[in-house]
XYZ file of C-alpha atoms in Angstrom:
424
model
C 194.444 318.128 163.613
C 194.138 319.992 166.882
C 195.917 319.737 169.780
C 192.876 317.873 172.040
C 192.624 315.075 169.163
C 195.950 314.430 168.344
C 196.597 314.242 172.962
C 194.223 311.815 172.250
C 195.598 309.624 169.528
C 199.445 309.549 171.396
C 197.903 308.422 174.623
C 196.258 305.706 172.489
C 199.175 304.960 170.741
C 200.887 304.683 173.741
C 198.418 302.324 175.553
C 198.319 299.764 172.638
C 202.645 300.064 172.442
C 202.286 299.055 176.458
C 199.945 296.165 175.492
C 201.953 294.666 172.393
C 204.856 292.324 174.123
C 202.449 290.562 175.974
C 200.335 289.528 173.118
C 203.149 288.471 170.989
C 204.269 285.918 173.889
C 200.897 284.677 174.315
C 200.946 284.315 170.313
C 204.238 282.017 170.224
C 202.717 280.490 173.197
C 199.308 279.301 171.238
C 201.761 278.534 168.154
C 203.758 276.174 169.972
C 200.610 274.599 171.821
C 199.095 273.973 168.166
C 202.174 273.021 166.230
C 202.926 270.095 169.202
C 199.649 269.076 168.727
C 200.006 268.695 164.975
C 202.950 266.412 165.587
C 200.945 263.905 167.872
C 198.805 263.537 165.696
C 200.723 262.262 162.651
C 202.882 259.887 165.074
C 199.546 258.826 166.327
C 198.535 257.931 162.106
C 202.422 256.897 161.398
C 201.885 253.985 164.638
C 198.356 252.932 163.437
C 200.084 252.142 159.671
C 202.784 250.314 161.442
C 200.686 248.363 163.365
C 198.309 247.395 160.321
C 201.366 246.596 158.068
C 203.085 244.114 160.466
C 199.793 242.643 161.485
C 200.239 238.963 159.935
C 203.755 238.507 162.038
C 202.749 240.016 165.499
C 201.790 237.906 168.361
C 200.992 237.924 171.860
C 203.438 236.263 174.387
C 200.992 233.166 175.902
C 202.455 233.579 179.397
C 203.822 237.290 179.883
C 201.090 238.799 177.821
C 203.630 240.848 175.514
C 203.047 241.691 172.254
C 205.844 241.744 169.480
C 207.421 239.987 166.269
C 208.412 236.356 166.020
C 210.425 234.615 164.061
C 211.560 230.884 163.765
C 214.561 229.705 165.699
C 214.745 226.516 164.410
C 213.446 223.133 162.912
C 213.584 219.614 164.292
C 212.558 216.429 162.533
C 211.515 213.139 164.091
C 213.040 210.690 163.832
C 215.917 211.973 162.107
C 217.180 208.437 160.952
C 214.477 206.480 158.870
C 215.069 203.139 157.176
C 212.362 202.288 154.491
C 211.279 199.358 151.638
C 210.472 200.543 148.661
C 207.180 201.488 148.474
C 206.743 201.890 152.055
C 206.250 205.484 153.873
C 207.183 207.141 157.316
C 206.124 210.266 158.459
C 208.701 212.821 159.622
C 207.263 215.102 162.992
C 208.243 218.757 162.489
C 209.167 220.817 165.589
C 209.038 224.537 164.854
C 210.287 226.787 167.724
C 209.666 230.186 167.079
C 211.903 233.394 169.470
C 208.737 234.066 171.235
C 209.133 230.104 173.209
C 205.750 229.318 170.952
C 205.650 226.049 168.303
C 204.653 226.946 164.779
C 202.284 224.836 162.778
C 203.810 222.536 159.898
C 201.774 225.062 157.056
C 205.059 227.081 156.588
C 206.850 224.567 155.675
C 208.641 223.749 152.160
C 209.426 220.366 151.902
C 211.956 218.656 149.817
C 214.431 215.264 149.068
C 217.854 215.524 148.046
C 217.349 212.567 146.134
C 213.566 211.994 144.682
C 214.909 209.215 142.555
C 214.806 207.368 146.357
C 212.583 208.746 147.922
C 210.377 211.301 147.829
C 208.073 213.875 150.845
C 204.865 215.047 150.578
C 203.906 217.177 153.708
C 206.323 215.129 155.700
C 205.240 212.052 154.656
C 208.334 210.344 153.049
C 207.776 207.772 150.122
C 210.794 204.906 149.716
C 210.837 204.805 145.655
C 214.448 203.304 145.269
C 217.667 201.574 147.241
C 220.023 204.720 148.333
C 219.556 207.409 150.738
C 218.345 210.662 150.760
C 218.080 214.179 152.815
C 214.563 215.094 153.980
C 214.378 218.821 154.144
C 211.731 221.384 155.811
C 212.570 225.054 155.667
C 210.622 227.707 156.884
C 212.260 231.621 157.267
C 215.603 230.559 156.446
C 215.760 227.913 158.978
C 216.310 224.585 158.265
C 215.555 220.516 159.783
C 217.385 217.417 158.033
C 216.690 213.835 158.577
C 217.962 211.276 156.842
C 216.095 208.269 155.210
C 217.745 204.937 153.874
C 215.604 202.735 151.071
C 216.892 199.340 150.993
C 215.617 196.024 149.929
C 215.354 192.938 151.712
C 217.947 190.191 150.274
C 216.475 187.149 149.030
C 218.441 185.385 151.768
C 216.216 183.736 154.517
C 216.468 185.829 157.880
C 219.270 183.883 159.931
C 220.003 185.980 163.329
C 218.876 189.119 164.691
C 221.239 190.843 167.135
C 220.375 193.697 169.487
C 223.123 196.469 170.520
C 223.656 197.282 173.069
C 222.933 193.375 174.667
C 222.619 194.550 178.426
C 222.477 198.394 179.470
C 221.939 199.361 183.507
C 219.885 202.450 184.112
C 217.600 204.237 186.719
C 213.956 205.505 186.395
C 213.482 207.889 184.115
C 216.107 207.536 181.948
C 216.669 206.877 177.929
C 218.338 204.118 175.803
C 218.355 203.349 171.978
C 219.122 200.223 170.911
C 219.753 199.148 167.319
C 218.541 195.536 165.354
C 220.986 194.796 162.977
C 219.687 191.390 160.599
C 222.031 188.224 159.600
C 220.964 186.731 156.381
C 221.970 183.107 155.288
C 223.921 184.650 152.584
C 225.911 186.747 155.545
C 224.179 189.992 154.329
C 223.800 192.343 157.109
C 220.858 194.822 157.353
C 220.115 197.852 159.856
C 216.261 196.612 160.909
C 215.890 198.870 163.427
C 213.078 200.826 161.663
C 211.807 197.562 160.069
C 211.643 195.439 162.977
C 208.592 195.228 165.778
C 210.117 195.973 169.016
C 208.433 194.796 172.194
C 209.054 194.619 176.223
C 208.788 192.088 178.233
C 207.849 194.187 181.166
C 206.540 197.647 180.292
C 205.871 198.657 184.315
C 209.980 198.316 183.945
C 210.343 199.747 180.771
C 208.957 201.115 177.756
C 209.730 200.745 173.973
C 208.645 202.698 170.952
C 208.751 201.893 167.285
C 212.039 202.860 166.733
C 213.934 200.952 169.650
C 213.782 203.826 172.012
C 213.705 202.494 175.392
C 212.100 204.398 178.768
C 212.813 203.413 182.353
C 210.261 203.596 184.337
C 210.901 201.803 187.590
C 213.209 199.450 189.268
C 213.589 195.927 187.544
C 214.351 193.892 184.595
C 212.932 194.050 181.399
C 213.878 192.051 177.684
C 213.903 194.364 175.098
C 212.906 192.284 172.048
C 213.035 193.179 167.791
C 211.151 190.500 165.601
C 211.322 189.797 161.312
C 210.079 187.394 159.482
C 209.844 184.814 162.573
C 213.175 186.035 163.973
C 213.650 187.367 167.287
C 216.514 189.104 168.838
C 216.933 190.781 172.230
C 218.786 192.302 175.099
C 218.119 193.221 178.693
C 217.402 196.213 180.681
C 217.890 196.587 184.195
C 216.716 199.302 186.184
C 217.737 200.138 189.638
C 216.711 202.265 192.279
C 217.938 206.407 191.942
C 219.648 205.526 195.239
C 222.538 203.882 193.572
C 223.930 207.253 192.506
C 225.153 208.434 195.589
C 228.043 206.474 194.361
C 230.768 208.742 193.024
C 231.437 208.421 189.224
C 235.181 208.417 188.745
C 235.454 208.339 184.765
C 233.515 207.739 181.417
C 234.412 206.428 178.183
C 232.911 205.824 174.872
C 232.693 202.056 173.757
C 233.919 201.370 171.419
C 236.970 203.847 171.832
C 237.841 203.336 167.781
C 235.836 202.314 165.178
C 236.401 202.184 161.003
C 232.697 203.437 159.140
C 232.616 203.117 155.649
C 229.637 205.216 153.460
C 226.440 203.326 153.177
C 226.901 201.284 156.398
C 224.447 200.993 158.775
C 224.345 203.350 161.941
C 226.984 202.262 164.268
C 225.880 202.744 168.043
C 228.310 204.299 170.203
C 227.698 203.464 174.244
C 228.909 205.789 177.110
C 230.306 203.410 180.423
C 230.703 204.848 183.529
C 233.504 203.683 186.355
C 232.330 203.938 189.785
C 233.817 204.212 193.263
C 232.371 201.149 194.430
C 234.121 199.729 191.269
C 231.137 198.805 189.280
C 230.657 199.624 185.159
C 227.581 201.131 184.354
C 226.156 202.031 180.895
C 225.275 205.587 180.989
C 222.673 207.039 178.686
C 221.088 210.148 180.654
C 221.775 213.713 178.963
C 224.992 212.414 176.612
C 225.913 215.274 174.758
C 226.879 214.185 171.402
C 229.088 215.900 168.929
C 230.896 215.184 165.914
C 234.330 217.008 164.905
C 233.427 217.007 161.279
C 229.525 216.709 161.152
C 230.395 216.741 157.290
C 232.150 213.336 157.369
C 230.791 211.701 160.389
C 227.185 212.319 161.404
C 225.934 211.807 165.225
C 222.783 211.279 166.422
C 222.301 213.673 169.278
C 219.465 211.975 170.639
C 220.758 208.762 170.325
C 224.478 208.210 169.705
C 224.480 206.514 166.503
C 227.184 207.319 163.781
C 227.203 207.275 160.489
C 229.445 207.915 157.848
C 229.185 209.911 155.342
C 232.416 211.136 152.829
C 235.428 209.056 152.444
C 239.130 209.334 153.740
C 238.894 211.124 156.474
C 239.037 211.042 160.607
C 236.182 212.371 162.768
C 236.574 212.877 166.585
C 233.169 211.730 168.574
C 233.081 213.404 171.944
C 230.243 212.392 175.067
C 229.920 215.001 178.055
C 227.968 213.336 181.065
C 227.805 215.011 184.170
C 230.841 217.198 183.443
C 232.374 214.568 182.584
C 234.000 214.677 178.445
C 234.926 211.429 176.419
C 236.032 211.085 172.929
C 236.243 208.231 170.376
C 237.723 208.031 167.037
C 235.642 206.980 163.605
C 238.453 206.805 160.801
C 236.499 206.778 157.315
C 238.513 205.258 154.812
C 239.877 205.627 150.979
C 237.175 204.088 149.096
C 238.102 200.751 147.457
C 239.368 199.451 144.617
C 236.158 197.079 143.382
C 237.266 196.778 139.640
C 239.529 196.961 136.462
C 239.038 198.014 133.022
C 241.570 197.701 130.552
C 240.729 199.451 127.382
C 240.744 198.758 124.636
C 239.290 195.770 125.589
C 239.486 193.940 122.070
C 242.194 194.788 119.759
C 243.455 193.100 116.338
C 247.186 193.661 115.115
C 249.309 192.530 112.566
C 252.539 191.257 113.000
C 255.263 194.137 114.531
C 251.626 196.119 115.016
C 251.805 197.541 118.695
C 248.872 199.025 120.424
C 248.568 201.156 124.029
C 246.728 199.910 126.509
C 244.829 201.606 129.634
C 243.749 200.592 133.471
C 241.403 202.398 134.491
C 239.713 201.606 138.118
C 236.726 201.307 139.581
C 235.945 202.582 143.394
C 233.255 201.904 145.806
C 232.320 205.513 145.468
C 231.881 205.238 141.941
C 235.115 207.175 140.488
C 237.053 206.172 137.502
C 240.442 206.496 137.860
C 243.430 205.726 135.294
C 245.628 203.273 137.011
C 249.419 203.788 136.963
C 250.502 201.345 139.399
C 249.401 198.389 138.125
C 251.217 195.086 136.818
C 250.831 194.478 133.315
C 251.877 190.849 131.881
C 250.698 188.530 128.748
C 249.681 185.239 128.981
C 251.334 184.276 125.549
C 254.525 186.500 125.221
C 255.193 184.623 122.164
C 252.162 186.051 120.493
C 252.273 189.771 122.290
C 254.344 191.266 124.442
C 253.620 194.259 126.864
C 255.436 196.650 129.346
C 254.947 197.858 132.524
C 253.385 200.621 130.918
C 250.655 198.891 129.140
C 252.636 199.194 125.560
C 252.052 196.034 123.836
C 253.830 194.947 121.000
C 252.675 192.257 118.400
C 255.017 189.145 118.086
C 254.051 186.178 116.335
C 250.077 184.983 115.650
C 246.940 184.054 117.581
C 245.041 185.577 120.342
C 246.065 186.317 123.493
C 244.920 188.236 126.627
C 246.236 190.719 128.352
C 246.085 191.523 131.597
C 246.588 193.978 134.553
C 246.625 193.559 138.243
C 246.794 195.966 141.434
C 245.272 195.221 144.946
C 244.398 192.051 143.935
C 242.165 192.532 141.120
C 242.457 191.928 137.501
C 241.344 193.288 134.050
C 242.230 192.189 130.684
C 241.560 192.469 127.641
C 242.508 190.244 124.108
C 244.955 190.995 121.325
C 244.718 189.368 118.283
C 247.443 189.172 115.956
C 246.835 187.878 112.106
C 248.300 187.728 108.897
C 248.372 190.910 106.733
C 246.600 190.427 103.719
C 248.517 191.636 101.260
């Protein structure tokens, strides 16, 4: 190579050497652009796939416009407290509020009775099939509403009395009141009619009633508040005064009654809130009662209404009222189911002379459990022909039949012995 060309070929060399950093930066710089680029592009796919996958549970925000998930918050049913004749139906109004402040349709619902021997639901429409009560569930997303529904059966007693509780309330416009119909028979059965009974007012520009006993206020007056069966009429008044009458200062509230014994399978008690004012006038108060129940597992409270019901045995619930910052409590005392009857088993038994022969109490409660009886009083009617002890051991004496027989709280069981000849 001579000198001229290989001048030539440094100087070249040397040119493209000068030239080199710059294109790598502006290389990195292009790589970068393109590999950002890349990125955006598959968040860009990832956000489309999210959007179509979670399609059937997003929703739009009626008043702020704002798109996202919602879920159910929770489930009301109205009315929660049903009474029903066999045969006969109610239908149960499902309140779905979802996180987004919007109401869900019933669809979603799954329906169910704790009890379809008495009654049974169908898309909230409740069926009375036997006497007893049942839950009426509707879940949806985990969530659930109760109500509960009573079947009885109307006695064969002629309707004597209707009486409705409370007899005389004082409100203002505006403001809420359930009463409760509770049926006399002849035979001095008592029955909860309140969902049986036609209710009616004797003013409605006063006040308003629903099918239920509900009462509205709607201006200042008075106003009968009537329930009707089978001929039978019972009522109680409502009288409404004007808002101004609460610039009086309320000094106290209490709960009425203050105590009260429920048993299972009773009819709703109502509970009533009274107000002491400064002017020294007693008002019922039924405006925005909080309700609550210490043991909601015992002793069930209507929110909405103040009614109690009980629902296990032996136990004490405390029911508490809050009005106006104002807190109140009452006591419902459930007690030990009763003793109804006695079995003494066996209940026939043959001996021979000297035979002997164990006998056994057992008792029967109001909630259906069989217990074996201990302290009971044992004692036979013909000693002569079989003795027993206190522990139910009797012993065979001379001949004939003879019953025995065991008391405690009242009651009695027996059974008979029979003692005869041994053949030999």
């Amino acid at each position: 190579m001579d000198d001229p060309t290989r001048r030539a070929l440094i100087a070249s060399a040397d040119k493209r050497a000068a030239a080199f950093p710059p294109d790598v930066e502006r290389a990195v710089t292009e790589g970068a652009r393109r590999y950002r680029l890349h990125l955006y592009r598959l968040y860009a796919v990832w956000i489309a796939a999210m959007v179509v996958l979670v399609a059937g549970v997003v929703v739009t925000h009626p008043a702020t416009g704002i798109v996202g998930t919602a879920t159910v918050n929770s489930i009301t049913l109205d009315p929660p407290d049903s009474t029903l004749l066999i045969q006969d139906s109610v239908v149960l109004i499902a309140t779905i509020q979802r996180s987004d402040g919007t109401k869900a349709d019933e669809d979603s619902l799954e329906w169910r009775s704790s009890d379809t021997t008495v009654a049974t639901v169908e898309d909230g429409i409740v069926t009375g099939i036997a006497v007893g009560t049942a839950t009426i569930t509707a879940d949806s997303e985990g969530k659930r509403g109760t109500a509960t529904v009573t079947v009885v059966n109307l006695p064969e007693a002629a309707l004597a009395t209707i009486t409705v509780n409370p007899p005389s309330v004082e409100l203002t416009p505006g403001q809420g009141q359930a009463f409760v119909a509770i049926g006399t028979y002849e035979d001095q059965t008592e029955l909860d009619l309140s969902q049986l009974a036609a209710w009616t007012t004797s003013n409605p520009e006063v006040a308003s009633v629903d099918a239920h006993g509900q009462v509205r206020t709607i201006a200042p007056g008075t106003a009968q508040i009537s329930a009707s069966a089978d001929g039978v009429v019972g009522s109680a008044t409502v009288s409404v005064k004007s808002d101004s009458v609460d610039t009086v200062d309320l000094i106290r509230i209490r709960i009425e009654p203050e105590q009260l014994e429920l048993r299972p399978g009773e009819p709703r008690h109502q509970f009533t809130v009274v107000g002491d004012y400064s002017d020294g006038t007693v008002r019922a108060l039924s405006e925005s009662v909080r309700w609550s129940s210490s043991d909601t597992k015992s002793v069930q409270i209507a929110i909405d209404e103040g009614t109690a019901q009980a629902i296990s045995w032996n136990t004490t619930a405390i029911i508490t009222a809050e009005v106006r910052g104002f807190i109140t409590t009452a006591t419902v005392v459930v007690p030990a189911p009763r003793l109804v009857s006695i079995e003494v088993t066996p209940g026939a038994q043959t001996l021979y002379q000297n035979g002997e022969v164990q006998m056994t109490a057992t008792g029967m409660y109001e909630d259906e459990a069989r217990l074996t009886l201990t302290d009971v009083q044992w004692r036979s009617l013909d000693p002569k022909i079989a003795s027993v002890d206190q522990s139910g051991f009797v012993s065979a004496v001379g001949f004939g039949t003879v019953r025995i027989e065991a008391n405690s709280d009242g009651l009695t069981g027996s059974a008979t012995v029979t003692v005869e000849h041994q053949v030999e």
